[in-house]
CSV table of C-alpha atoms and ligand atoms in Angstrom, one decimal:
chain,number,residue,atom,x,y,z
A,1020,UNK,CA,45.0,-0.2,-42.2
A,1021,UNK,CA,46.9,-0.6,-45.6
A,1022,UNK,CA,49.7,-2.3,-45.7
A,1023,UNK,CA,52.4,-1.0,-48.5
A,1024,UNK,CA,53.9,-4.3,-50.7
A,1025,UNK,CA,57.6,-4.2,-52.5
A,1026,UNK,CA,57.7,-6.9,-55.6
A,1027,UNK,CA,61.2,-5.9,-55.9
A,1028,UNK,CA,61.5,-6.7,-52.0
A,1029,UNK,CA,60.2,-10.2,-52.4
A,1030,UNK,CA,61.8,-10.8,-56.2
A,1031,UNK,CA,65.6,-10.2,-54.8
A,1032,UNK,CA,64.5,-12.1,-51.4
A,1033,UNK,CA,64.0,-14.9,-54.2
A,1034,UNK,CA,66.8,-14.0,-55.6
A,1035,UNK,CA,68.6,-14.1,-52.5
A,1036,UNK,CA,67.4,-17.4,-52.0
A,1037,UNK,CA,68.2,-19.4,-55.1
A,1038,UNK,CA,72.0,-17.6,-55.2
A,1039,UNK,CA,72.1,-19.4,-51.9
A,1040,UNK,CA,70.8,-22.9,-53.4
A,1041,UNK,CA,73.5,-22.4,-56.0
A,1042,UNK,CA,76.2,-21.7,-53.6
A,1043,UNK,CA,75.7,-24.6,-51.8
A,1044,UNK,CA,74.6,-26.7,-54.8
A,1045,UNK,CA,78.2,-25.5,-56.5
A,1046,UNK,CA,80.0,-26.4,-53.4
A,1047,UNK,CA,78.4,-29.8,-53.2
A,1048,UNK,CA,78.9,-30.2,-57.3
A,1049,UNK,CA,75.5,-31.1,-57.0
A,1050,UNK,CA,73.9,-28.0,-58.6
A,1051,UNK,CA,70.6,-29.5,-60.4
A,1052,UNK,CA,70.1,-31.7,-56.9
A,1053,UNK,CA,70.8,-28.5,-54.9
A,1054,UNK,CA,68.0,-25.8,-57.3
A,1055,UNK,CA,65.0,-29.2,-57.6
A,1056,UNK,CA,65.6,-29.5,-53.7
A,1057,UNK,CA,65.6,-25.3,-53.5
A,1058,UNK,CA,62.5,-25.1,-55.8
A,1059,UNK,CA,60.5,-28.5,-54.0
A,1060,UNK,CA,61.2,-26.4,-50.8
A,1061,UNK,CA,60.2,-23.5,-51.8
A,1062,UNK,CA,56.5,-25.0,-53.6
A,1063,UNK,CA,56.8,-26.5,-50.3
A,1064,UNK,CA,56.4,-23.8,-48.3
A,1065,UNK,CA,53.8,-21.3,-50.9
A,1066,UNK,CA,51.6,-24.5,-50.7
A,1067,UNK,CA,51.4,-24.3,-47.3
A,1068,UNK,CA,51.0,-20.8,-46.7
A,1069,UNK,CA,47.7,-20.9,-49.2
A,1070,UNK,CA,46.5,-24.2,-47.4
A,1071,UNK,CA,46.9,-21.7,-44.2
A,1072,UNK,CA,45.1,-19.1,-46.0
A,1073,UNK,CA,42.1,-21.1,-47.0
A,1074,UNK,CA,41.9,-22.5,-43.5
A,1075,UNK,CA,41.7,-19.3,-42.0
A,1076,UNK,CA,39.2,-18.0,-44.7
A,1077,UNK,CA,36.7,-20.7,-44.7
A,1078,UNK,CA,37.1,-22.5,-41.3
A,1079,UNK,CA,38.4,-20.2,-39.2
A,1080,UNK,CA,36.3,-18.7,-36.6
A,1081,UNK,CA,38.9,-16.0,-35.4
A,1082,UNK,CA,39.2,-12.7,-37.5
A,1083,UNK,CA,43.4,-11.7,-36.9
A,1084,UNK,CA,45.4,-13.4,-39.5
A,1085,UNK,CA,47.9,-15.9,-38.7
A,1086,UNK,CA,51.6,-14.6,-38.6
A,1087,UNK,CA,53.7,-14.5,-41.8
A,1088,UNK,CA,56.0,-12.6,-43.0
A,1089,UNK,CA,56.4,-11.1,-46.8
A,1090,UNK,CA,54.5,-12.0,-49.8
A,1091,UNK,CA,51.5,-14.1,-47.0
A,1092,UNK,CA,51.9,-11.0,-44.6
A,1093,UNK,CA,50.7,-8.8,-47.1
A,1094,UNK,CA,48.2,-10.9,-48.3
A,1095,UNK,CA,46.9,-12.0,-44.9
A,1096,UNK,CA,46.2,-8.3,-44.2
A,1097,UNK,CA,44.5,-7.5,-47.1
A,1098,UNK,CA,41.8,-10.1,-46.6
A,1099,UNK,CA,41.8,-9.3,-43.2
A,1100,UNK,CA,41.0,-5.3,-44.0
A,1101,UNK,CA,38.6,-5.9,-46.7
A,1102,UNK,CA,36.7,-8.6,-43.6
A,1103,UNK,CA,36.9,-6.1,-41.5
A,1104,UNK,CA,35.4,-3.0,-43.8
A,1105,UNK,CA,33.2,-5.6,-44.8
A,1106,UNK,CA,31.7,-5.7,-41.0
A,1107,UNK,CA,31.7,-2.3,-40.3
A,1108,UNK,CA,29.1,-2.0,-43.1
A,1109,UNK,CA,27.3,-4.5,-41.9
A,1110,UNK,CA,27.4,-3.6,-38.5
A,1111,UNK,CA,26.4,0.2,-39.9
A,1112,UNK,CA,23.6,-1.9,-43.0
A,1113,UNK,CA,21.8,-3.7,-39.5
A,1114,UNK,CA,21.9,-0.9,-37.2
A,1115,UNK,CA,20.3,0.9,-40.2
A,1116,UNK,CA,17.3,-1.9,-40.7
A,1117,UNK,CA,17.0,-1.8,-37.1
A,1118,UNK,CA,16.3,1.9,-36.6
A,1119,UNK,CA,13.8,1.7,-39.6
A,1120,UNK,CA,11.8,-1.5,-38.2
A,1121,UNK,CA,11.6,0.6,-34.7
A,1122,UNK,CA,10.2,3.4,-36.0
A,1123,UNK,CA,8.0,1.1,-38.5
A,1124,UNK,CA,6.9,-0.3,-35.5
A,1125,UNK,CA,6.1,3.0,-33.5
A,1126,UNK,CA,3.6,3.4,-36.1
A,1127,UNK,CA,-0.2,3.7,-35.1
A,1128,UNK,CA,-1.0,2.0,-38.0
A,1129,UNK,CA,-0.9,-1.7,-38.8
A,1130,UNK,CA,2.0,-1.6,-41.9
A,1131,UNK,CA,2.8,-4.6,-44.6
A,1132,UNK,CA,5.4,-4.4,-47.2
A,1133,UNK,CA,4.8,-6.1,-50.0
A,1134,UNK,CA,6.7,-7.2,-53.5
A,1135,UNK,CA,6.5,-7.0,-56.9
A,1136,UNK,CA,4.9,-10.6,-56.6
A,1137,UNK,CA,2.3,-9.5,-53.6
A,1138,UNK,CA,4.7,-11.5,-51.5
A,1139,UNK,CA,4.9,-10.2,-47.7
A,1140,UNK,CA,8.3,-8.8,-47.5
A,1141,UNK,CA,8.1,-7.4,-44.0
A,1142,UNK,CA,4.9,-6.8,-41.8
A,1143,UNK,CA,4.9,-4.2,-38.6
A,1144,UNK,CA,3.6,-6.0,-34.9
A,1145,UNK,CA,0.2,-4.3,-35.8
A,1146,UNK,CA,-0.2,-6.2,-38.6
A,1147,UNK,CA,0.3,-9.4,-37.1
A,1148,UNK,CA,-2.2,-8.2,-33.8
A,1149,UNK,CA,-5.1,-6.4,-36.0
A,1150,UNK,CA,-4.5,-8.3,-39.6
A,1151,UNK,CA,-3.8,-11.7,-38.5
A,1152,UNK,CA,-0.4,-11.9,-40.0
A,1153,UNK,CA,2.5,-14.5,-38.4
A,1154,UNK,CA,6.1,-13.7,-38.6
A,1155,UNK,CA,7.8,-15.2,-40.3
A,1156,UNK,CA,5.9,-17.6,-41.2
A,1157,UNK,CA,3.6,-15.2,-43.2
A,1158,UNK,CA,6.7,-13.6,-45.0
A,1159,UNK,CA,7.2,-14.5,-48.4
A,1160,UNK,CA,3.0,-15.6,-49.0
A,1161,UNK,CA,1.0,-13.8,-51.1
A,1162,UNK,CA,-0.9,-10.4,-49.2
A,1163,UNK,CA,-4.1,-11.8,-50.7
A,1164,UNK,CA,-4.5,-15.4,-49.6
A,1165,UNK,CA,-4.3,-13.8,-46.2
A,1166,UNK,CA,-6.5,-11.0,-46.6
A,1167,UNK,CA,-9.0,-12.2,-48.2
A,1168,UNK,CA,-11.8,-10.4,-48.0
A,1169,UNK,CA,-13.3,-9.6,-51.5
A,1170,UNK,CA,-13.6,-6.0,-51.5
A,1171,UNK,CA,-9.7,-6.2,-50.4
A,1172,UNK,CA,-8.3,-8.0,-53.0
A,1173,UNK,CA,-10.4,-6.5,-55.7
A,1174,UNK,CA,-8.9,-2.6,-54.1
A,1175,UNK,CA,-5.2,-4.8,-54.6
A,1176,UNK,CA,-5.6,-5.9,-58.2
A,1177,UNK,CA,-7.1,-2.6,-59.5
A,1178,UNK,CA,-4.1,-1.3,-59.1
A,1179,UNK,CA,-5.8,2.3,-58.5
A,1180,UNK,CA,-4.7,3.3,-55.0
A,1181,UNK,CA,-5.7,7.2,-55.1
A,1182,UNK,CA,-9.0,6.6,-52.7
A,1183,UNK,CA,-8.8,3.8,-49.2
A,1184,UNK,CA,-11.1,1.5,-49.0
A,1185,UNK,CA,-12.9,0.1,-45.8
A,1186,UNK,CA,-12.8,-3.5,-44.8
A,1187,UNK,CA,-13.5,-5.3,-42.1
A,1188,UNK,CA,-10.6,-6.9,-40.1
A,1189,UNK,CA,-9.7,-10.6,-41.2
A,1190,UNK,CA,-9.3,-11.4,-37.0
A,1191,UNK,CA,-11.9,-9.4,-36.0
A,1192,UNK,CA,-15.3,-8.7,-38.3
A,1193,UNK,CA,-15.8,-6.0,-35.6
A,1194,UNK,CA,-13.4,-4.0,-36.6
A,1195,UNK,CA,-12.8,-1.5,-39.7
A,1196,UNK,CA,-10.1,-1.3,-41.3
A,1197,UNK,CA,-9.4,1.5,-44.0
A,1198,UNK,CA,-7.1,-0.5,-46.7
A,1199,UNK,CA,-4.6,2.1,-48.3
A,1200,UNK,CA,-1.5,1.2,-50.4
A,1201,UNK,CA,1.8,3.4,-51.7
A,1202,UNK,CA,3.7,2.0,-54.2
A,1203,UNK,CA,7.6,2.8,-54.0
A,1204,UNK,CA,11.0,1.7,-55.0
A,1205,UNK,CA,11.3,-1.3,-58.0
A,1206,UNK,CA,7.1,-2.0,-57.7
A,1207,UNK,CA,6.8,-3.1,-54.3
A,1208,UNK,CA,3.8,-1.6,-52.1
A,1209,UNK,CA,3.3,-0.1,-48.7
A,1210,UNK,CA,0.2,-1.2,-47.2
A,1211,UNK,CA,-1.2,0.5,-44.5
A,1212,UNK,CA,-4.1,0.3,-42.5
A,1213,UNK,CA,-6.1,2.1,-39.9
A,1214,UNK,CA,-8.4,1.0,-37.1
A,1215,UNK,CA,-11.2,3.4,-38.4
A,1216,UNK,CA,-14.2,1.6,-36.7
A,1217,UNK,CA,-15.4,4.3,-33.7
A,1218,UNK,CA,-14.9,6.2,-37.3
A,1219,UNK,CA,-17.0,4.6,-38.8
A,1220,UNK,CA,-19.7,4.3,-35.8
A,1221,UNK,CA,-19.7,7.8,-35.2
A,1222,UNK,CA,-20.8,8.4,-38.7
A,1223,UNK,CA,-23.5,5.5,-38.2
A,1224,UNK,CA,-24.3,7.3,-35.1
A,1225,UNK,CA,-24.2,10.6,-37.2
A,1226,UNK,CA,-26.7,9.6,-39.8
A,1227,UNK,CA,-28.8,7.5,-37.0
A,1228,UNK,CA,-29.3,10.6,-35.6
A,1229,UNK,CA,-30.5,12.6,-38.2
A,1230,UNK,CA,-32.8,10.0,-39.9
A,1231,UNK,CA,-33.8,9.5,-36.2
A,1232,UNK,CA,-35.0,13.9,-35.6
A,1233,UNK,CA,-36.4,13.8,-38.8
A,1234,UNK,CA,-39.0,11.0,-38.0
A,1235,UNK,CA,-39.7,12.0,-34.8
A,1236,UNK,CA,-40.3,15.6,-35.6
A,1237,UNK,CA,-42.2,14.8,-38.6
A,1238,UNK,CA,-45.1,12.7,-36.9
A,1239,UNK,CA,-46.1,15.8,-34.7
A,1240,UNK,CA,-45.7,18.4,-37.7
A,1241,UNK,CA,-47.9,16.1,-39.7
A,1242,UNK,CA,-50.5,15.8,-37.0
A,1243,UNK,CA,-50.2,19.4,-36.4
A,1244,UNK,CA,-50.6,20.8,-40.4
A,1245,UNK,CA,-53.4,18.2,-40.9
A,1246,UNK,CA,-56.0,19.9,-39.1
A,1247,UNK,CA,-54.4,23.6,-40.0
A,1248,UNK,CA,-55.1,22.5,-43.2
A,1249,UNK,CA,-58.9,21.4,-42.3
A,1250,UNK,CA,-59.5,23.9,-40.2
A,1251,UNK,CA,-60.1,27.5,-42.5
A,1252,UNK,CA,-61.4,25.1,-45.2
A,1253,UNK,CA,-64.2,23.9,-42.3
A,1254,UNK,CA,-67.1,26.1,-41.9
A,1255,UNK,CA,-69.1,25.2,-39.3
A,1256,UNK,CA,-66.9,23.3,-37.4
A,1257,UNK,CA,-68.6,21.3,-35.2
A,1258,UNK,CA,-67.3,22.0,-31.5
A,1259,UNK,CA,-66.4,18.0,-30.5
A,1260,UNK,CA,-64.4,18.2,-33.3
A,1261,UNK,CA,-62.5,21.5,-32.3
A,1262,UNK,CA,-61.8,20.2,-28.9
A,1263,UNK,CA,-59.9,17.3,-30.0
A,1264,UNK,CA,-57.7,19.3,-32.7
A,1265,UNK,CA,-57.1,21.5,-30.4
A,1266,UNK,CA,-56.3,18.8,-27.7
A,1267,UNK,CA,-54.5,17.0,-29.9
A,1268,UNK,CA,-52.2,20.0,-31.5
A,1269,UNK,CA,-51.7,20.4,-27.9
A,1270,UNK,CA,-50.4,17.6,-27.5
A,1271,UNK,CA,-48.0,17.2,-30.5
A,1272,UNK,CA,-46.8,20.6,-29.7
A,1273,UNK,CA,-46.1,19.7,-26.4
A,1274,UNK,CA,-44.5,17.0,-27.7
A,1275,UNK,CA,-42.6,18.1,-30.0
A,1276,UNK,CA,-41.6,21.5,-28.1
A,1277,UNK,CA,-40.1,17.9,-25.3
A,1278,UNK,CA,-38.0,16.5,-28.0
A,1279,UNK,CA,-36.5,20.0,-29.2
A,1280,UNK,CA,-35.9,20.9,-25.4
A,1281,UNK,CA,-34.8,17.6,-24.3
A,1282,UNK,CA,-31.9,17.7,-28.4
A,1283,UNK,CA,-30.6,21.3,-26.6
A,1284,UNK,CA,-30.2,19.2,-23.5
A,1285,UNK,CA,-28.3,16.4,-24.6
A,1286,UNK,CA,-26.3,18.5,-27.2
A,1287,UNK,CA,-25.4,20.9,-24.5
A,1288,UNK,CA,-23.8,17.7,-22.6
A,1289,UNK,CA,-22.4,16.7,-25.1
A,1290,UNK,CA,-20.1,19.9,-25.7
A,1291,UNK,CA,-20.2,20.9,-22.0
A,1292,UNK,CA,-16.5,21.7,-20.9
A,1293,UNK,CA,-17.5,22.4,-17.7
A,1294,UNK,CA,-15.7,20.6,-15.0
A,1295,UNK,CA,-16.9,18.7,-12.4
A,1296,UNK,CA,-15.0,19.3,-9.7
A,1297,UNK,CA,-15.6,23.0,-8.8
A,1298,UNK,CA,-19.1,23.2,-7.6
A,1299,UNK,CA,-20.5,21.2,-4.9
A,1300,UNK,CA,-24.8,19.9,-5.4
A,1301,UNK,CA,-26.6,20.2,-2.3
A,1302,UNK,CA,-28.4,16.8,-4.0
A,1303,UNK,CA,-31.1,16.4,-1.0
A,1304,UNK,CA,-32.8,19.6,-2.0
A,1305,UNK,CA,-32.4,19.2,-5.3
A,1306,UNK,CA,-34.2,16.0,-4.9
A,1307,UNK,CA,-37.0,17.2,-2.7
A,1308,UNK,CA,-37.6,19.5,-5.7
A,1309,UNK,CA,-37.9,17.0,-8.0
A,1310,UNK,CA,-40.3,15.1,-5.6
A,1311,UNK,CA,-43.1,17.7,-5.7
A,1312,UNK,CA,-42.6,17.7,-9.5
A,1313,UNK,CA,-43.3,13.6,-8.9
A,1314,UNK,CA,-45.9,14.2,-7.2
A,1315,UNK,CA,-47.4,16.2,-10.1
A,1316,UNK,CA,-46.3,13.4,-12.1
A,1317,UNK,CA,-47.9,10.8,-10.2
A,1318,UNK,CA,-51.9,12.4,-9.5
A,1319,UNK,CA,-53.0,9.9,-12.2
A,1320,UNK,CA,-51.1,6.6,-11.3
A,1321,UNK,CA,-50.9,7.4,-7.2
A,1322,UNK,CA,-47.9,4.9,-7.0
A,1323,UNK,CA,-46.5,5.0,-3.4
A,1324,UNK,CA,-43.4,6.9,-4.1
A,1325,UNK,CA,-40.6,6.1,-1.2
A,1326,UNK,CA,-37.6,8.7,-1.1
A,1327,UNK,CA,-34.9,7.3,1.2
A,1328,UNK,CA,-32.0,9.9,1.0
A,1329,UNK,CA,-29.0,10.5,3.3
A,1330,UNK,CA,-29.5,14.7,3.7
A,1331,UNK,CA,-26.1,15.1,4.8
A,1332,UNK,CA,-24.7,13.6,0.6
A,1333,UNK,CA,-24.0,16.5,-1.3
A,1334,UNK,CA,-21.5,16.1,-4.8
A,1335,UNK,CA,-19.2,17.8,-6.7
A,1336,UNK,CA,-20.8,17.7,-10.4
A,1337,UNK,CA,-22.7,20.0,-12.6
A,1338,UNK,CA,-26.4,21.1,-11.0
A,1339,UNK,CA,-28.6,21.3,-14.3
A,1340,UNK,CA,-27.0,17.9,-15.8
A,1341,UNK,CA,-27.7,15.8,-12.3
A,1342,UNK,CA,-31.4,17.4,-11.8
A,1343,UNK,CA,-31.6,15.7,-16.0
A,1344,UNK,CA,-30.3,12.6,-14.7
A,1345,UNK,CA,-32.0,12.0,-11.5
A,1346,UNK,CA,-35.4,13.3,-12.7
A,1347,UNK,CA,-35.4,11.4,-15.5
A,1348,UNK,CA,-35.0,7.9,-13.8
A,1349,UNK,CA,-37.4,9.1,-11.2
A,1350,UNK,CA,-40.0,10.0,-14.2
A,1351,UNK,CA,-39.5,6.8,-16.0
A,1352,UNK,CA,-40.0,4.8,-12.6
A,1353,UNK,CA,-43.2,6.5,-12.8
A,1354,UNK,CA,-44.3,6.8,-16.1
A,1355,UNK,CA,-43.5,3.2,-17.0
A,1356,UNK,CA,-45.0,1.6,-13.8
A,1357,UNK,CA,-48.6,0.1,-13.4
A,1358,UNK,CA,-50.6,2.0,-11.5
A,1359,UNK,CA,-50.5,1.0,-8.3
A,1360,UNK,CA,-47.2,0.3,-7.9
A,1361,UNK,CA,-43.9,0.8,-5.3
A,1362,UNK,CA,-41.0,3.0,-6.5
A,1363,UNK,CA,-37.8,3.4,-3.9
A,1364,UNK,CA,-35.5,6.2,-4.4
A,1365,UNK,CA,-32.2,5.8,-2.7
A,1366,UNK,CA,-29.5,8.3,-2.0
A,1367,UNK,CA,-26.8,7.4,0.6
A,1368,UNK,CA,-23.5,6.3,0.7
A,1369,UNK,CA,-22.4,2.6,-0.2
A,1370,UNK,CA,-18.7,1.5,0.0
A,1371,UNK,CA,-17.3,5.4,0.5
A,1372,UNK,CA,-19.1,6.8,-2.7
A,1373,UNK,CA,-22.4,8.3,-3.4
A,1374,UNK,CA,-25.0,5.8,-4.7
A,1375,UNK,CA,-28.3,7.1,-6.1
A,1376,UNK,CA,-31.1,4.2,-7.3
A,1377,UNK,CA,-34.9,4.2,-8.5
A,1378,UNK,CA,-36.1,0.8,-7.8
A,1379,UNK,CA,-39.6,0.4,-9.4
A,1380,UNK,CA,-42.6,-2.8,-9.2
A,1381,UNK,CA,-43.4,-2.8,-12.8
A,1382,UNK,CA,-43.3,-5.3,-15.6
A,1383,UNK,CA,-39.8,-5.1,-16.6
A,1384,UNK,CA,-37.9,-5.1,-19.6
A,1385,UNK,CA,-36.6,-7.9,-21.5
A,1386,UNK,CA,-33.0,-8.8,-21.2
A,1387,UNK,CA,-32.1,-8.0,-25.0
A,1388,UNK,CA,-33.6,-4.3,-24.9
A,1389,UNK,CA,-30.7,-3.2,-21.8
A,1390,UNK,CA,-27.8,-2.9,-23.6
A,1391,UNK,CA,-29.8,-0.5,-25.7
A,1392,UNK,CA,-31.9,1.8,-23.6
A,1393,UNK,CA,-29.1,4.3,-23.6
A,1394,UNK,CA,-29.1,4.7,-27.2
A,1395,UNK,CA,-30.8,7.9,-28.4
A,1396,UNK,CA,-34.8,7.0,-29.2
A,1397,UNK,CA,-33.9,3.4,-28.5
A,1398,UNK,CA,-37.6,2.6,-26.5
A,1399,UNK,CA,-39.0,-0.7,-25.9
A,1400,UNK,CA,-42.7,-0.2,-27.2
A,1401,UNK,CA,-42.6,3.0,-28.9
A,1402,UNK,CA,-46.0,3.6,-28.6
A,1403,UNK,CA,-46.4,3.4,-25.5
A,1404,UNK,CA,-43.8,5.9,-24.7
A,1405,UNK,CA,-44.9,8.1,-27.1
A,1406,UNK,CA,-48.3,7.9,-24.8
A,1407,UNK,CA,-46.3,9.0,-22.0
A,1408,UNK,CA,-44.6,11.3,-23.8
A,1409,UNK,CA,-40.9,10.1,-23.9
A,1410,UNK,CA,-38.9,10.9,-26.8
A,1411,UNK,CA,-36.5,8.1,-26.1
A,1412,UNK,CA,-33.7,10.6,-25.4
A,1413,UNK,CA,-34.0,10.5,-21.7
A,1414,UNK,CA,-31.8,7.9,-20.7
A,1415,UNK,CA,-29.5,8.8,-23.4
A,1416,UNK,CA,-28.9,12.2,-21.4
A,1417,UNK,CA,-28.4,10.3,-18.5
A,1418,UNK,CA,-25.7,8.4,-19.4
A,1419,UNK,CA,-24.4,11.6,-20.7
A,1420,UNK,CA,-24.3,13.2,-17.8
A,1421,UNK,CA,-22.9,10.3,-15.5
A,1422,UNK,CA,-20.0,9.9,-18.2
A,1423,UNK,CA,-19.4,13.6,-17.8
A,1424,UNK,CA,-19.8,13.2,-13.8
A,1425,UNK,CA,-17.4,9.9,-14.6
A,1426,UNK,CA,-19.7,7.3,-13.4
A,1427,UNK,CA,-22.3,5.1,-15.5
A,1428,UNK,CA,-25.6,3.9,-15.2
A,1429,UNK,CA,-26.2,0.0,-13.8
A,1430,UNK,CA,-29.8,-1.6,-14.7
A,1431,UNK,CA,-31.1,-4.5,-13.2
A,1432,UNK,CA,-34.4,-5.6,-14.6
A,1433,UNK,CA,-36.7,-8.7,-13.9
A,1434,UNK,CA,-39.9,-9.5,-16.3
A,1435,UNK,CA,-42.8,-9.1,-13.7
A,1436,UNK,CA,-40.4,-8.4,-11.4
A,1437,UNK,CA,-40.0,-5.0,-12.0
A,1438,UNK,CA,-36.2,-2.3,-12.6
A,1439,UNK,CA,-33.5,-0.6,-11.0
A,1440,UNK,CA,-31.9,2.1,-12.4
A,1441,UNK,CA,-28.3,2.8,-10.1
A,1442,UNK,CA,-25.3,4.2,-10.4
A,1443,UNK,CA,-22.3,5.4,-8.2
A,1444,UNK,CA,-20.2,8.5,-7.8
A,1445,UNK,CA,-16.3,7.7,-6.9
A,1446,UNK,CA,-15.2,9.0,-3.3
A,1447,UNK,CA,-13.5,11.7,-4.8
A,1448,UNK,CA,-16.8,13.4,-5.8
A,1449,UNK,CA,-18.5,12.7,-2.7
A,1450,UNK,CA,-19.0,15.5,0.4
A,1451,UNK,CA,-20.8,14.3,3.7
A,1452,UNK,CA,-21.0,17.4,5.3
A,1453,UNK,CA,-21.0,17.5,9.1
A,1454,UNK,CA,-24.8,17.1,9.6
A,1455,UNK,CA,-25.9,13.3,9.4
A,1456,UNK,CA,-29.6,12.2,9.0
A,1457,UNK,CA,-31.9,10.4,7.0
A,1458,UNK,CA,-34.6,11.6,5.0
A,1459,UNK,CA,-37.7,9.0,4.8
A,1460,UNK,CA,-40.7,10.7,3.4
A,1461,UNK,CA,-43.7,8.2,1.6
A,1462,UNK,CA,-46.2,9.9,-0.1
B,412,LIG,P1,-38.5,7.9,-23.1
B,412,LIG,O1,-38.2,9.8,-23.0
B,412,LIG,O2,-38.8,7.3,-24.3
B,412,LIG,O3,-39.1,7.9,-21.9
B,412,LIG,P2,-36.0,6.6,-22.3
B,412,LIG,O4,-34.9,7.2,-22.9
B,412,LIG,O5,-36.2,7.5,-21.4
B,412,LIG,O6,-37.1,7.2,-23.1
B,412,LIG,O7,-36.4,5.4,-21.9
B,412,LIG,C1,-36.0,4.9,-23.3
B,412,LIG,C2,-36.7,3.4,-22.8
B,412,LIG,O8,-36.5,2.5,-21.5
B,412,LIG,C3,-38.3,3.6,-22.3
B,412,LIG,O9,-38.9,4.2,-23.9
B,412,LIG,C4,-39.3,2.3,-21.8
B,412,LIG,O10,-39.4,1.7,-22.8
B,412,LIG,C5,-37.9,2.1,-21.1
B,412,LIG,N1,-37.9,2.7,-19.4
B,412,LIG,C6,-37.1,3.7,-18.9
B,412,LIG,N2,-37.3,3.4,-17.7
B,412,LIG,C7,-38.0,2.0,-17.7
B,412,LIG,C8,-38.8,1.1,-15.9
B,412,LIG,N3,-38.4,2.4,-15.0
B,412,LIG,N4,-39.6,0.3,-16.4
B,412,LIG,C9,-39.7,-0.1,-17.5
B,412,LIG,N5,-39.0,0.4,-18.5
B,412,LIG,C10,-38.5,1.7,-18.5
């Protein structure tokens, strides 16, 4: 609020004061003394107010000014008014900065503001977590001293920020960050780091996948082509050679067909939007059908296969997918267990969950392979796996099916003892029909 101040009124007040001083001086016949006395009083009065003013402005914690009248009241009110206006502006500014910071904290990326000397002005919480920056300790420190990867330093100093650069995180090398720099304002830089680990992994997986598929299909094709090229040019082909050629061509084309079919199954499962809750699957019946196929596969090896099945236990799910998962595990056990082995197939309820397991007494799998078995085309022993007609996609299909059904594959294996592949379906997916009973059949 503005208080109007009248200089005339103030002048009149001073004049009035001196008139009184002069009258008093004349009355006592000591005009000079009275004027000197009056001037000293006036000087003291002004000095006293200046002292109060100084104390209020510099030392007092109170916002409200001391009581005064006239000229000094006007001065106090003026300063008080300016103080309040500044305070209001400061509050507005603080609110704005707070809003900006809250907005930046909500960003899904690590954000760092860097000044013209490459020093950190500000960074958000994600930058502290992901890039390992400390706040406020790192405020004012050079960003290229803190993120020291040569690729980042080269990008930072290049001044060319049209494209982002991918660099491992300074706090965790497993993570890959995409750094993007945007110049703004007075030579300030906005550094944004986005976690692209998953994208990079997916891209790598895609590359590996294409390379693997090409590689896997090339071998059968080369064999087939080799024989086909030789056939027309070879007259009087010996029957033994023809027999060998046809057998080899048949087995390679079968392998290729299996591979293509499994690839199709895999891509169908990946793209599937079918909901697992809609239909219940008669797993005991499905296992009975798989058992017949297993018998055929087991003809040569003659393993002892024990099916221990709870015939009343069904699950909600997608029948074709589950069939793939169950049969893959059972057929693997038959294929990879040296004859004559013992294979236990169990389907029962454990802790309210539907549990499936295939246990064999084969050679076992070295521990270092266990984590990678479900990767596409991953095989412990490539040569042996090819002989069994394996594509390296079986366990990958199992993994995808189980993920689709909110479950996961557990693998336990001990060298020289055997392996167990198992999984469980949550109680939500399990259906126990009223007819109970267990079917135990020994082959
Ligand atoms: P494949 O189609 O080659 O059988 P999978 O993905 O089904 O591929 O299996 C991957 C690898 O896991 C196999 O090559 C094999 O070495 C190993 N494996 C799978 N099941 C068993 C098992 N029951 N016993 C020993 N090794 C197994």
